[in-house]
PDB file of C-alpha atoms and ligand atoms in Angstrom:
ATOM      1  CA  MET A   6     -40.947   2.265   7.724  1.00  0.00           C
ATOM      2  CA  ALA A   7     -43.265  -0.637   6.848  1.00  0.00           C
ATOM      3  CA  ASN A   8     -46.331  -1.206   9.028  1.00  0.00           C
ATOM      4  CA  VAL A   9     -45.212  -4.606  10.337  1.00  0.00           C
ATOM      5  CA  VAL A  10     -48.270  -5.327  12.488  1.00  0.00           C
ATOM      6  CA  LYS A  11     -50.751  -4.424   9.756  1.00  0.00           C
ATOM      7  CA  ILE A  12     -48.938  -6.440   7.066  1.00  0.00           C
ATOM      8  CA  ALA A  13     -48.750  -9.477   9.374  1.00  0.00           C
ATOM      9  CA  GLU A  14     -52.498  -9.214   9.987  1.00  0.00           C
ATOM     10  CA  THR A  15     -53.205  -8.940   6.246  1.00  0.00           C
ATOM     11  CA  LEU A  16     -51.090 -12.012   5.439  1.00  0.00           C
ATOM     12  CA  ASP A  17     -52.435 -14.023   8.361  1.00  0.00           C
ATOM     13  CA  ASN A  18     -56.033 -13.312   7.310  1.00  0.00           C
ATOM     14  CA  ALA A  19     -55.250 -14.230   3.691  1.00  0.00           C
ATOM     15  CA  ALA A  20     -53.876 -17.596   4.859  1.00  0.00           C
ATOM     16  CA  ARG A  21     -56.794 -18.270   7.228  1.00  0.00           C
ATOM     17  CA  HIS A  22     -59.410 -17.507   4.594  1.00  0.00           C
ATOM     18  CA  ALA A  23     -57.430 -18.968   1.647  1.00  0.00           C
ATOM     19  CA  GLU A  24     -57.768 -15.692  -0.247  1.00  0.00           C
ATOM     20  CA  ALA A  25     -55.159 -14.356  -2.658  1.00  0.00           C
ATOM     21  CA  ILE A  26     -54.045 -10.790  -1.988  1.00  0.00           C
ATOM     22  CA  GLU A  27     -52.074  -8.151  -3.838  1.00  0.00           C
ATOM     23  CA  GLN A  28     -48.296  -8.120  -3.368  1.00  0.00           C
ATOM     24  CA  ILE A  29     -47.415  -5.978  -0.357  1.00  0.00           C
ATOM     25  CA  SER A  30     -44.497  -4.409  -2.257  1.00  0.00           C
ATOM     26  CA  ASN A  31     -46.969  -2.868  -4.729  1.00  0.00           C
ATOM     27  CA  TYR A  32     -48.096  -0.428  -2.040  1.00  0.00           C
ATOM     28  CA  ASP A  33     -45.779  -0.692   1.035  1.00  0.00           C
ATOM     29  CA  LYS A  34     -42.002  -1.021   0.854  1.00  0.00           C
ATOM     30  CA  MET A  35     -40.336  -3.448   3.286  1.00  0.00           C
ATOM     31  CA  THR A  36     -36.652  -4.017   3.925  1.00  0.00           C
ATOM     32  CA  LEU A  37     -35.583  -7.658   4.311  1.00  0.00           C
ATOM     33  CA  PRO A  38     -35.219  -7.335   8.122  1.00  0.00           C
ATOM     34  CA  GLU A  39     -38.714  -5.805   8.221  1.00  0.00           C
ATOM     35  CA  ALA A  40     -40.051  -8.715   6.144  1.00  0.00           C
ATOM     36  CA  TYR A  41     -38.626 -11.207   8.660  1.00  0.00           C
ATOM     37  CA  GLU A  42     -40.173  -9.125  11.435  1.00  0.00           C
ATOM     38  CA  VAL A  43     -43.550  -9.424   9.658  1.00  0.00           C
ATOM     39  CA  GLN A  44     -43.029 -13.201   9.468  1.00  0.00           C
ATOM     40  CA  ARG A  45     -42.166 -13.376  13.182  1.00  0.00           C
ATOM     41  CA  THR A  46     -45.250 -11.308  14.008  1.00  0.00           C
ATOM     42  CA  LEU A  47     -47.613 -13.389  11.909  1.00  0.00           C
ATOM     43  CA  ILE A  48     -46.331 -16.608  13.458  1.00  0.00           C
ATOM     44  CA  ARG A  49     -46.777 -15.011  16.894  1.00  0.00           C
ATOM     45  CA  ARG A  50     -50.453 -14.502  15.967  1.00  0.00           C
ATOM     46  CA  ARG A  51     -50.737 -18.213  15.150  1.00  0.00           C
ATOM     47  CA  LEU A  52     -49.027 -19.229  18.399  1.00  0.00           C
ATOM     48  CA  ASP A  53     -51.379 -16.921  20.304  1.00  0.00           C
ATOM     49  CA  ARG A  54     -54.272 -18.903  18.774  1.00  0.00           C
ATOM     50  CA  GLY A  55     -52.811 -22.110  20.248  1.00  0.00           C
ATOM     51  CA  GLU A  56     -50.541 -23.455  17.515  1.00  0.00           C
ATOM     52  CA  LYS A  57     -47.161 -24.895  18.568  1.00  0.00           C
ATOM     53  CA  ARG A  58     -43.836 -24.181  16.898  1.00  0.00           C
ATOM     54  CA  VAL A  59     -42.343 -27.434  15.567  1.00  0.00           C
ATOM     55  CA  GLY A  60     -39.472 -26.346  13.355  1.00  0.00           C
ATOM     56  CA  MET A  61     -38.413 -24.385  10.315  1.00  0.00           C
ATOM     57  CA  LYS A  62     -38.214 -24.668   6.538  1.00  0.00           C
ATOM     58  CA  MET A  63     -35.435 -23.666   4.216  1.00  0.00           C
ATOM     59  CA  GLY A  64     -36.344 -22.244   0.821  1.00  0.00           C
ATOM     60  CA  PHE A  65     -34.668 -21.522  -2.508  1.00  0.00           C
ATOM     61  CA  THR A  66     -32.068 -24.175  -1.696  1.00  0.00           C
ATOM     62  CA  SER A  67     -31.950 -25.506  -5.244  1.00  0.00           C
ATOM     63  CA  ARG A  68     -31.168 -23.840  -8.532  1.00  0.00           C
ATOM     64  CA  ALA A  69     -34.392 -25.243 -10.026  1.00  0.00           C
ATOM     65  CA  LYS A  70     -36.419 -23.401  -7.378  1.00  0.00           C
ATOM     66  CA  MET A  71     -34.516 -20.152  -7.825  1.00  0.00           C
ATOM     67  CA  VAL A  72     -35.028 -20.307 -11.590  1.00  0.00           C
ATOM     68  CA  GLN A  73     -38.723 -21.185 -11.166  1.00  0.00           C
ATOM     69  CA  MET A  74     -39.347 -18.126  -8.990  1.00  0.00           C
ATOM     70  CA  GLY A  75     -36.714 -15.753 -10.443  1.00  0.00           C
ATOM     71  CA  LEU A  76     -35.065 -15.115  -7.055  1.00  0.00           C
ATOM     72  CA  SER A  77     -31.597 -16.026  -5.820  1.00  0.00           C
ATOM     73  CA  ASP A  78     -31.315 -15.803  -2.019  1.00  0.00           C
ATOM     74  CA  LEU A  79     -31.920 -18.500   0.587  1.00  0.00           C
ATOM     75  CA  VAL A  80     -35.059 -17.826   2.587  1.00  0.00           C
ATOM     76  CA  TRP A  81     -36.528 -19.513   5.627  1.00  0.00           C
ATOM     77  CA  GLY A  82     -39.850 -19.854   7.379  1.00  0.00           C
ATOM     78  CA  ARG A  83     -41.373 -21.155  10.591  1.00  0.00           C
ATOM     79  CA  LEU A  84     -43.337 -24.414  10.927  1.00  0.00           C
ATOM     80  CA  THR A  85     -46.225 -24.968  13.344  1.00  0.00           C
ATOM     81  CA  ASP A  86     -48.102 -28.125  14.307  1.00  0.00           C
ATOM     82  CA  GLN A  87     -51.162 -26.908  12.425  1.00  0.00           C
ATOM     83  CA  MET A  88     -49.213 -27.241   9.144  1.00  0.00           C
ATOM     84  CA  VAL A  89     -48.661 -30.985   9.602  1.00  0.00           C
ATOM     85  CA  ILE A  90     -50.303 -33.349   7.101  1.00  0.00           C
ATOM     86  CA  GLU A  91     -50.136 -36.967   8.204  1.00  0.00           C
ATOM     87  CA  ASP A  92     -48.188 -39.376   6.011  1.00  0.00           C
ATOM     88  CA  GLY A  93     -50.848 -41.089   3.865  1.00  0.00           C
ATOM     89  CA  GLY A  94     -53.406 -38.453   4.880  1.00  0.00           C
ATOM     90  CA  VAL A  95     -55.607 -36.008   3.006  1.00  0.00           C
ATOM     91  CA  LEU A  96     -54.872 -32.389   2.134  1.00  0.00           C
ATOM     92  CA  ALA A  97     -58.067 -30.303   2.120  1.00  0.00           C
ATOM     93  CA  PHE A  98     -57.757 -28.402  -1.169  1.00  0.00           C
ATOM     94  CA  LYS A  99     -60.267 -25.715  -0.155  1.00  0.00           C
ATOM     95  CA  ASN A 100     -57.975 -24.551   2.657  1.00  0.00           C
ATOM     96  CA  TYR A 101     -55.336 -23.343   0.194  1.00  0.00           C
ATOM     97  CA  VAL A 102     -55.116 -20.603  -2.434  1.00  0.00           C
ATOM     98  CA  HIS A 103     -53.026 -22.334  -5.135  1.00  0.00           C
ATOM     99  CA  PRO A 104     -50.951 -25.031  -3.416  1.00  0.00           C
ATOM    100  CA  ARG A 105     -47.800 -26.561  -4.850  1.00  0.00           C
ATOM    101  CA  VAL A 106     -45.716 -29.454  -3.559  1.00  0.00           C
ATOM    102  CA  GLU A 107     -41.948 -29.790  -3.297  1.00  0.00           C
ATOM    103  CA  PRO A 108     -39.904 -32.991  -2.833  1.00  0.00           C
ATOM    104  CA  GLU A 109     -37.649 -32.591   0.184  1.00  0.00           C
ATOM    105  CA  VAL A 110     -35.911 -34.388   3.029  1.00  0.00           C
ATOM    106  CA  ALA A 111     -36.538 -33.526   6.676  1.00  0.00           C
ATOM    107  CA  PHE A 112     -34.234 -33.633   9.687  1.00  0.00           C
ATOM    108  CA  LEU A 113     -35.317 -34.276  13.273  1.00  0.00           C
ATOM    109  CA  LEU A 114     -32.959 -32.705  15.822  1.00  0.00           C
ATOM    110  CA  LYS A 115     -31.985 -34.473  19.031  1.00  0.00           C
ATOM    111  CA  ARG A 116     -30.216 -31.403  20.445  1.00  0.00           C
ATOM    112  CA  PRO A 117     -30.150 -27.660  19.841  1.00  0.00           C
ATOM    113  CA  LEU A 118     -27.959 -26.267  17.089  1.00  0.00           C
ATOM    114  CA  GLY A 119     -26.382 -22.865  17.484  1.00  0.00           C
ATOM    115  CA  TRP A 120     -23.772 -21.054  15.437  1.00  0.00           C
ATOM    116  CA  PRO A 121     -21.065 -21.528  14.273  1.00  0.00           C
ATOM    117  CA  VAL A 122     -21.452 -25.193  13.392  1.00  0.00           C
ATOM    118  CA  THR A 123     -19.710 -27.518  10.940  1.00  0.00           C
ATOM    119  CA  GLY A 124     -21.460 -30.049   8.713  1.00  0.00           C
ATOM    120  CA  ALA A 125     -20.188 -32.890  10.925  1.00  0.00           C
ATOM    121  CA  GLU A 126     -21.473 -31.162  14.069  1.00  0.00           C
ATOM    122  CA  ALA A 127     -24.842 -30.530  12.428  1.00  0.00           C
ATOM    123  CA  LEU A 128     -25.110 -34.187  11.415  1.00  0.00           C
ATOM    124  CA  ALA A 129     -24.241 -35.248  14.965  1.00  0.00           C
ATOM    125  CA  ALA A 130     -27.249 -33.254  16.232  1.00  0.00           C
ATOM    126  CA  VAL A 131     -29.618 -35.139  13.893  1.00  0.00           C
ATOM    127  CA  GLU A 132     -31.788 -37.807  15.504  1.00  0.00           C
ATOM    128  CA  ALA A 133     -33.277 -38.978  12.207  1.00  0.00           C
ATOM    129  CA  VAL A 134     -33.866 -38.125   8.571  1.00  0.00           C
ATOM    130  CA  ALA A 135     -36.976 -38.775   6.460  1.00  0.00           C
ATOM    131  CA  PRO A 136     -38.429 -38.378   2.987  1.00  0.00           C
ATOM    132  CA  ALA A 137     -40.705 -35.348   3.112  1.00  0.00           C
ATOM    133  CA  MET A 138     -42.786 -32.920   1.075  1.00  0.00           C
ATOM    134  CA  GLU A 139     -43.522 -29.271   1.638  1.00  0.00           C
ATOM    135  CA  ILE A 140     -46.795 -27.674   0.587  1.00  0.00           C
ATOM    136  CA  ILE A 141     -46.127 -24.109  -0.436  1.00  0.00           C
ATOM    137  CA  ASP A 142     -49.024 -21.747  -1.018  1.00  0.00           C
ATOM    138  CA  SER A 143     -48.194 -18.147  -1.681  1.00  0.00           C
ATOM    139  CA  ARG A 144     -50.880 -15.865  -0.361  1.00  0.00           C
ATOM    140  CA  TYR A 145     -50.142 -13.513  -3.281  1.00  0.00           C
ATOM    141  CA  LYS A 146     -52.146 -13.484  -6.523  1.00  0.00           C
ATOM    142  CA  ASN A 147     -50.564 -15.568  -9.289  1.00  0.00           C
ATOM    143  CA  PHE A 148     -47.701 -16.711  -6.986  1.00  0.00           C
ATOM    144  CA  LYS A 149     -45.954 -13.380  -7.829  1.00  0.00           C
ATOM    145  CA  PHE A 150     -43.793 -11.687  -5.198  1.00  0.00           C
ATOM    146  CA  SER A 151     -40.557  -9.904  -4.387  1.00  0.00           C
ATOM    147  CA  LEU A 152     -38.005 -11.445  -2.000  1.00  0.00           C
ATOM    148  CA  GLU A 153     -39.386  -9.276   0.844  1.00  0.00           C
ATOM    149  CA  ASP A 154     -42.993 -10.237  -0.019  1.00  0.00           C
ATOM    150  CA  VAL A 155     -42.276 -13.968   0.139  1.00  0.00           C
ATOM    151  CA  VAL A 156     -40.247 -13.761   3.358  1.00  0.00           C
ATOM    152  CA  ALA A 157     -43.069 -11.816   5.034  1.00  0.00           C
ATOM    153  CA  ASP A 158     -45.480 -14.557   3.863  1.00  0.00           C
ATOM    154  CA  ASN A 159     -43.559 -17.185   5.890  1.00  0.00           C
ATOM    155  CA  SER A 160     -41.626 -18.083   2.733  1.00  0.00           C
ATOM    156  CA  SER A 161     -44.866 -19.537   1.285  1.00  0.00           C
ATOM    157  CA  SER A 162     -44.874 -22.361   3.825  1.00  0.00           C
ATOM    158  CA  SER A 163     -48.307 -23.774   4.517  1.00  0.00           C
ATOM    159  CA  GLY A 164     -47.951 -27.515   5.097  1.00  0.00           C
ATOM    160  CA  PHE A 165     -45.543 -30.397   5.307  1.00  0.00           C
ATOM    161  CA  VAL A 166     -45.676 -34.167   5.404  1.00  0.00           C
ATOM    162  CA  VAL A 167     -42.906 -36.353   6.780  1.00  0.00           C
ATOM    163  CA  GLY A 168     -42.413 -40.054   6.022  1.00  0.00           C
ATOM    164  CA  PRO A 169     -40.821 -42.740   8.190  1.00  0.00           C
ATOM    165  CA  TRP A 170     -37.845 -41.502  10.189  1.00  0.00           C
ATOM    166  CA  GLN A 171     -34.528 -43.296   9.567  1.00  0.00           C
ATOM    167  CA  LYS A 172     -31.190 -43.164  11.373  1.00  0.00           C
ATOM    168  CA  ALA A 173     -29.056 -40.533   9.648  1.00  0.00           C
ATOM    169  CA  ASP A 174     -26.100 -42.885   9.246  1.00  0.00           C
ATOM    170  CA  GLY A 175     -26.058 -43.137   5.442  1.00  0.00           C
ATOM    171  CA  ASP A 176     -24.616 -40.784   2.853  1.00  0.00           C
ATOM    172  CA  LEU A 177     -27.216 -38.126   1.971  1.00  0.00           C
ATOM    173  CA  THR A 178     -25.174 -36.482  -0.771  1.00  0.00           C
ATOM    174  CA  ASN A 179     -26.739 -37.847  -3.941  1.00  0.00           C
ATOM    175  CA  LEU A 180     -29.982 -39.710  -3.293  1.00  0.00           C
ATOM    176  CA  GLY A 181     -32.429 -40.106  -6.178  1.00  0.00           C
ATOM    177  CA  MET A 182     -35.747 -38.321  -5.553  1.00  0.00           C
ATOM    178  CA  VAL A 183     -38.943 -38.911  -7.543  1.00  0.00           C
ATOM    179  CA  LEU A 184     -42.191 -36.999  -7.093  1.00  0.00           C
ATOM    180  CA  GLU A 185     -45.219 -38.847  -8.485  1.00  0.00           C
ATOM    181  CA  PHE A 186     -48.790 -37.771  -9.223  1.00  0.00           C
ATOM    182  CA  ASP A 187     -51.093 -40.806  -9.460  1.00  0.00           C
ATOM    183  CA  GLY A 188     -48.064 -43.062  -9.979  1.00  0.00           C
ATOM    184  CA  ARG A 189     -46.597 -40.946 -12.785  1.00  0.00           C
ATOM    185  CA  PRO A 190     -43.277 -39.128 -12.212  1.00  0.00           C
ATOM    186  CA  VAL A 191     -43.726 -35.356 -12.423  1.00  0.00           C
ATOM    187  CA  GLN A 192     -40.372 -34.250 -10.960  1.00  0.00           C
ATOM    188  CA  ILE A 193     -37.132 -36.205 -10.783  1.00  0.00           C
ATOM    189  CA  GLY A 194     -34.097 -34.954  -8.919  1.00  0.00           C
ATOM    190  CA  SER A 195     -31.316 -35.670  -6.474  1.00  0.00           C
ATOM    191  CA  SER A 196     -30.607 -34.609  -2.908  1.00  0.00           C
ATOM    192  CA  ALA A 197     -27.409 -33.104  -4.373  1.00  0.00           C
ATOM    193  CA  ALA A 198     -29.644 -30.344  -5.773  1.00  0.00           C
ATOM    194  CA  ILE A 199     -30.243 -29.148  -2.182  1.00  0.00           C
ATOM    195  CA  LEU A 200     -27.159 -26.937  -1.776  1.00  0.00           C
ATOM    196  CA  GLY A 201     -24.949 -29.834  -2.909  1.00  0.00           C
ATOM    197  CA  ASN A 202     -25.928 -31.866   0.186  1.00  0.00           C
ATOM    198  CA  PRO A 203     -28.985 -31.423   2.472  1.00  0.00           C
ATOM    199  CA  ILE A 204     -26.630 -31.178   5.479  1.00  0.00           C
ATOM    200  CA  ARG A 205     -25.445 -27.835   4.077  1.00  0.00           C
ATOM    201  CA  SER A 206     -29.045 -26.680   4.278  1.00  0.00           C
ATOM    202  CA  LEU A 207     -29.126 -27.682   7.964  1.00  0.00           C
ATOM    203  CA  VAL A 208     -25.922 -25.697   8.556  1.00  0.00           C
ATOM    204  CA  ALA A 209     -27.487 -22.686   6.787  1.00  0.00           C
ATOM    205  CA  ALA A 210     -30.636 -23.147   8.912  1.00  0.00           C
ATOM    206  CA  ALA A 211     -28.491 -22.976  12.063  1.00  0.00           C
ATOM    207  CA  ARG A 212     -26.870 -19.754  10.840  1.00  0.00           C
ATOM    208  CA  LEU A 213     -30.111 -18.064   9.798  1.00  0.00           C
ATOM    209  CA  THR A 214     -31.995 -18.935  12.990  1.00  0.00           C
ATOM    210  CA  HIS A 215     -28.973 -17.816  15.037  1.00  0.00           C
ATOM    211  CA  GLU A 216     -29.070 -14.466  13.220  1.00  0.00           C
ATOM    212  CA  ALA A 217     -32.755 -14.261  14.148  1.00  0.00           C
ATOM    213  CA  GLU A 218     -31.774 -14.897  17.796  1.00  0.00           C
ATOM    214  CA  GLU A 219     -33.730 -18.174  17.861  1.00  0.00           C
ATOM    215  CA  GLY A 220     -31.343 -21.017  17.043  1.00  0.00           C
ATOM    216  CA  LEU A 221     -32.603 -24.521  16.269  1.00  0.00           C
ATOM    217  CA  GLN A 222     -34.242 -26.410  19.141  1.00  0.00           C
ATOM    218  CA  ALA A 223     -34.106 -30.089  20.164  1.00  0.00           C
ATOM    219  CA  GLY A 224     -37.165 -31.917  18.794  1.00  0.00           C
ATOM    220  CA  TRP A 225     -37.579 -29.519  15.882  1.00  0.00           C
ATOM    221  CA  ILE A 226     -38.051 -30.593  12.294  1.00  0.00           C
ATOM    222  CA  VAL A 227     -35.981 -28.830   9.647  1.00  0.00           C
ATOM    223  CA  MET A 228     -37.258 -29.075   6.085  1.00  0.00           C
ATOM    224  CA  ALA A 229     -34.109 -28.951   3.960  1.00  0.00           C
ATOM    225  CA  GLY A 230     -35.695 -27.384   0.856  1.00  0.00           C
ATOM    226  CA  GLY A 231     -36.983 -28.498  -2.520  1.00  0.00           C
ATOM    227  CA  ALA A 232     -34.732 -30.564  -4.775  1.00  0.00           C
ATOM    228  CA  THR A 233     -36.727 -29.643  -7.906  1.00  0.00           C
ATOM    229  CA  ALA A 234     -39.188 -27.024  -9.073  1.00  0.00           C
ATOM    230  CA  ALA A 235     -42.522 -27.147  -7.243  1.00  0.00           C
ATOM    231  CA  GLU A 236     -45.508 -28.903  -8.810  1.00  0.00           C
ATOM    232  CA  ALA A 237     -49.039 -27.445  -8.706  1.00  0.00           C
ATOM    233  CA  LEU A 238     -51.520 -29.634  -6.827  1.00  0.00           C
ATOM    234  CA  LYS A 239     -54.872 -30.619  -8.323  1.00  0.00           C
ATOM    235  CA  PRO A 240     -58.017 -31.862  -6.592  1.00  0.00           C
ATOM    236  CA  GLY A 241     -58.109 -35.642  -6.208  1.00  0.00           C
ATOM    237  CA  VAL A 242     -54.468 -36.340  -7.060  1.00  0.00           C
ATOM    238  CA  HIS A 243     -52.449 -38.904  -5.080  1.00  0.00           C
ATOM    239  CA  VAL A 244     -48.958 -37.583  -4.403  1.00  0.00           C
ATOM    240  CA  ARG A 245     -45.996 -39.729  -3.508  1.00  0.00           C
ATOM    241  CA  HIS A 246     -42.353 -38.821  -3.002  1.00  0.00           C
ATOM    242  CA  ILE A 247     -39.734 -41.571  -3.082  1.00  0.00           C
ATOM    243  CA  VAL A 248     -36.185 -40.966  -1.821  1.00  0.00           C
ATOM    244  CA  GLU A 249     -33.506 -43.554  -2.567  1.00  0.00           C
ATOM    245  CA  THR A 250     -32.623 -45.528   0.610  1.00  0.00           C
ATOM    246  CA  LEU A 251     -35.044 -43.457   2.772  1.00  0.00           C
ATOM    247  CA  GLY A 252     -38.374 -44.772   1.465  1.00  0.00           C
ATOM    248  CA  PHE A 253     -41.489 -42.811   0.550  1.00  0.00           C
ATOM    249  CA  VAL A 254     -44.103 -40.426   1.863  1.00  0.00           C
ATOM    250  CA  SER A 255     -47.547 -39.724   0.428  1.00  0.00           C
ATOM    251  CA  PHE A 256     -50.835 -37.848   0.700  1.00  0.00           C
ATOM    252  CA  THR A 257     -53.994 -37.407  -1.336  1.00  0.00           C
ATOM    253  CA  VAL A 258     -55.555 -34.077  -2.284  1.00  0.00           C
ATOM    254  CA  SER A 259     -59.280 -33.898  -1.496  1.00  0.00           C
ATOM    255  CA  ALA A 260     -61.691 -33.856  -4.438  1.00  0.00           C
ATOM    256  CA  GLY A 261     -62.607 -30.203  -3.945  1.00  0.00           C
TER     257      GLY A 261
HETATM  258  O1  0L1 B   8     -38.052 -23.347  -1.798  1.00  0.00           O
HETATM  259  C1  0L1 B   8     -39.005 -22.874  -1.187  1.00  0.00           C
HETATM  260  O2  0L1 B   8     -39.620 -23.475  -0.294  1.00  0.00           O
HETATM  261  C2  0L1 B   8     -39.354 -21.480  -1.564  1.00  0.00           C
HETATM  262  C3  0L1 B   8     -40.632 -21.052  -1.029  1.00  0.00           C
HETATM  263  C4  0L1 B   8     -40.886 -19.640  -1.343  1.00  0.00           C
HETATM  264  C5  0L1 B   8     -41.033 -19.375  -2.773  1.00  0.00           C
HETATM  265  C6  0L1 B   8     -42.162 -20.079  -3.413  1.00  0.00           C
HETATM  266  O3  0L1 B   8     -43.288 -19.858  -2.998  1.00  0.00           O
HETATM  267  O4  0L1 B   8     -41.904 -20.796  -4.349  1.00  0.00           O
HETATM  268 MG1   MG B   9     -39.708 -25.973   0.283  1.00  0.00          MG
END
């Protein structure tokens, strides 16, 4: 049996000190349920330090992401208020190991979502939708991990930025998405790349959090997952993500 408490402490310390560590699976085998238990335990440590739970992120929702990382299962992670980067704000590069950014959309829930739920029911629980970006930062050296490693590491989640909220009354199926570095497109995609429609990601989020005996809570943000491969961040770069009909969201990476 994996030492859940010890692994959670190791990963939490790596994140706090922005230090890359060896893959856990190189020396301690975890089952997938154990990896999610590590994740739950490491988030508990953060909450015990005063952070507040504000939502969850879905991962590996697009084929481009699965191909980039060589894995093929949906994963999810927990978001806290300390991971928020203000729209138009600055990301402090020194606080991360090797951060990457993903173009996403975010949902804000106006009521809880349990399971089972249809796409229409999930959409009816959405207060608003927004252009968003996730900052992923594997705590493992060289961004190399097994499925269990990445799940234990909160599915690489380390930050997120959400743009202006919009009423979710438009069609979200095939919105153009452009990720820019200093005004130059570095990733171009469509919301269709997120499980065919980001609402499907919300439905999957409801199922996965139900299985974890949490469910989705009113007021939570759900990050629907990357529409393209992730892009490595560099000091000083200005990052902007534009989503057709939803607008844009941006941040700047500090110089060092
Ligand atoms: O799509 C995702 O957010 C996956 C995150 C976990 C894997 C990674 O670090 O790329
Ligand atoms: Mg993501």
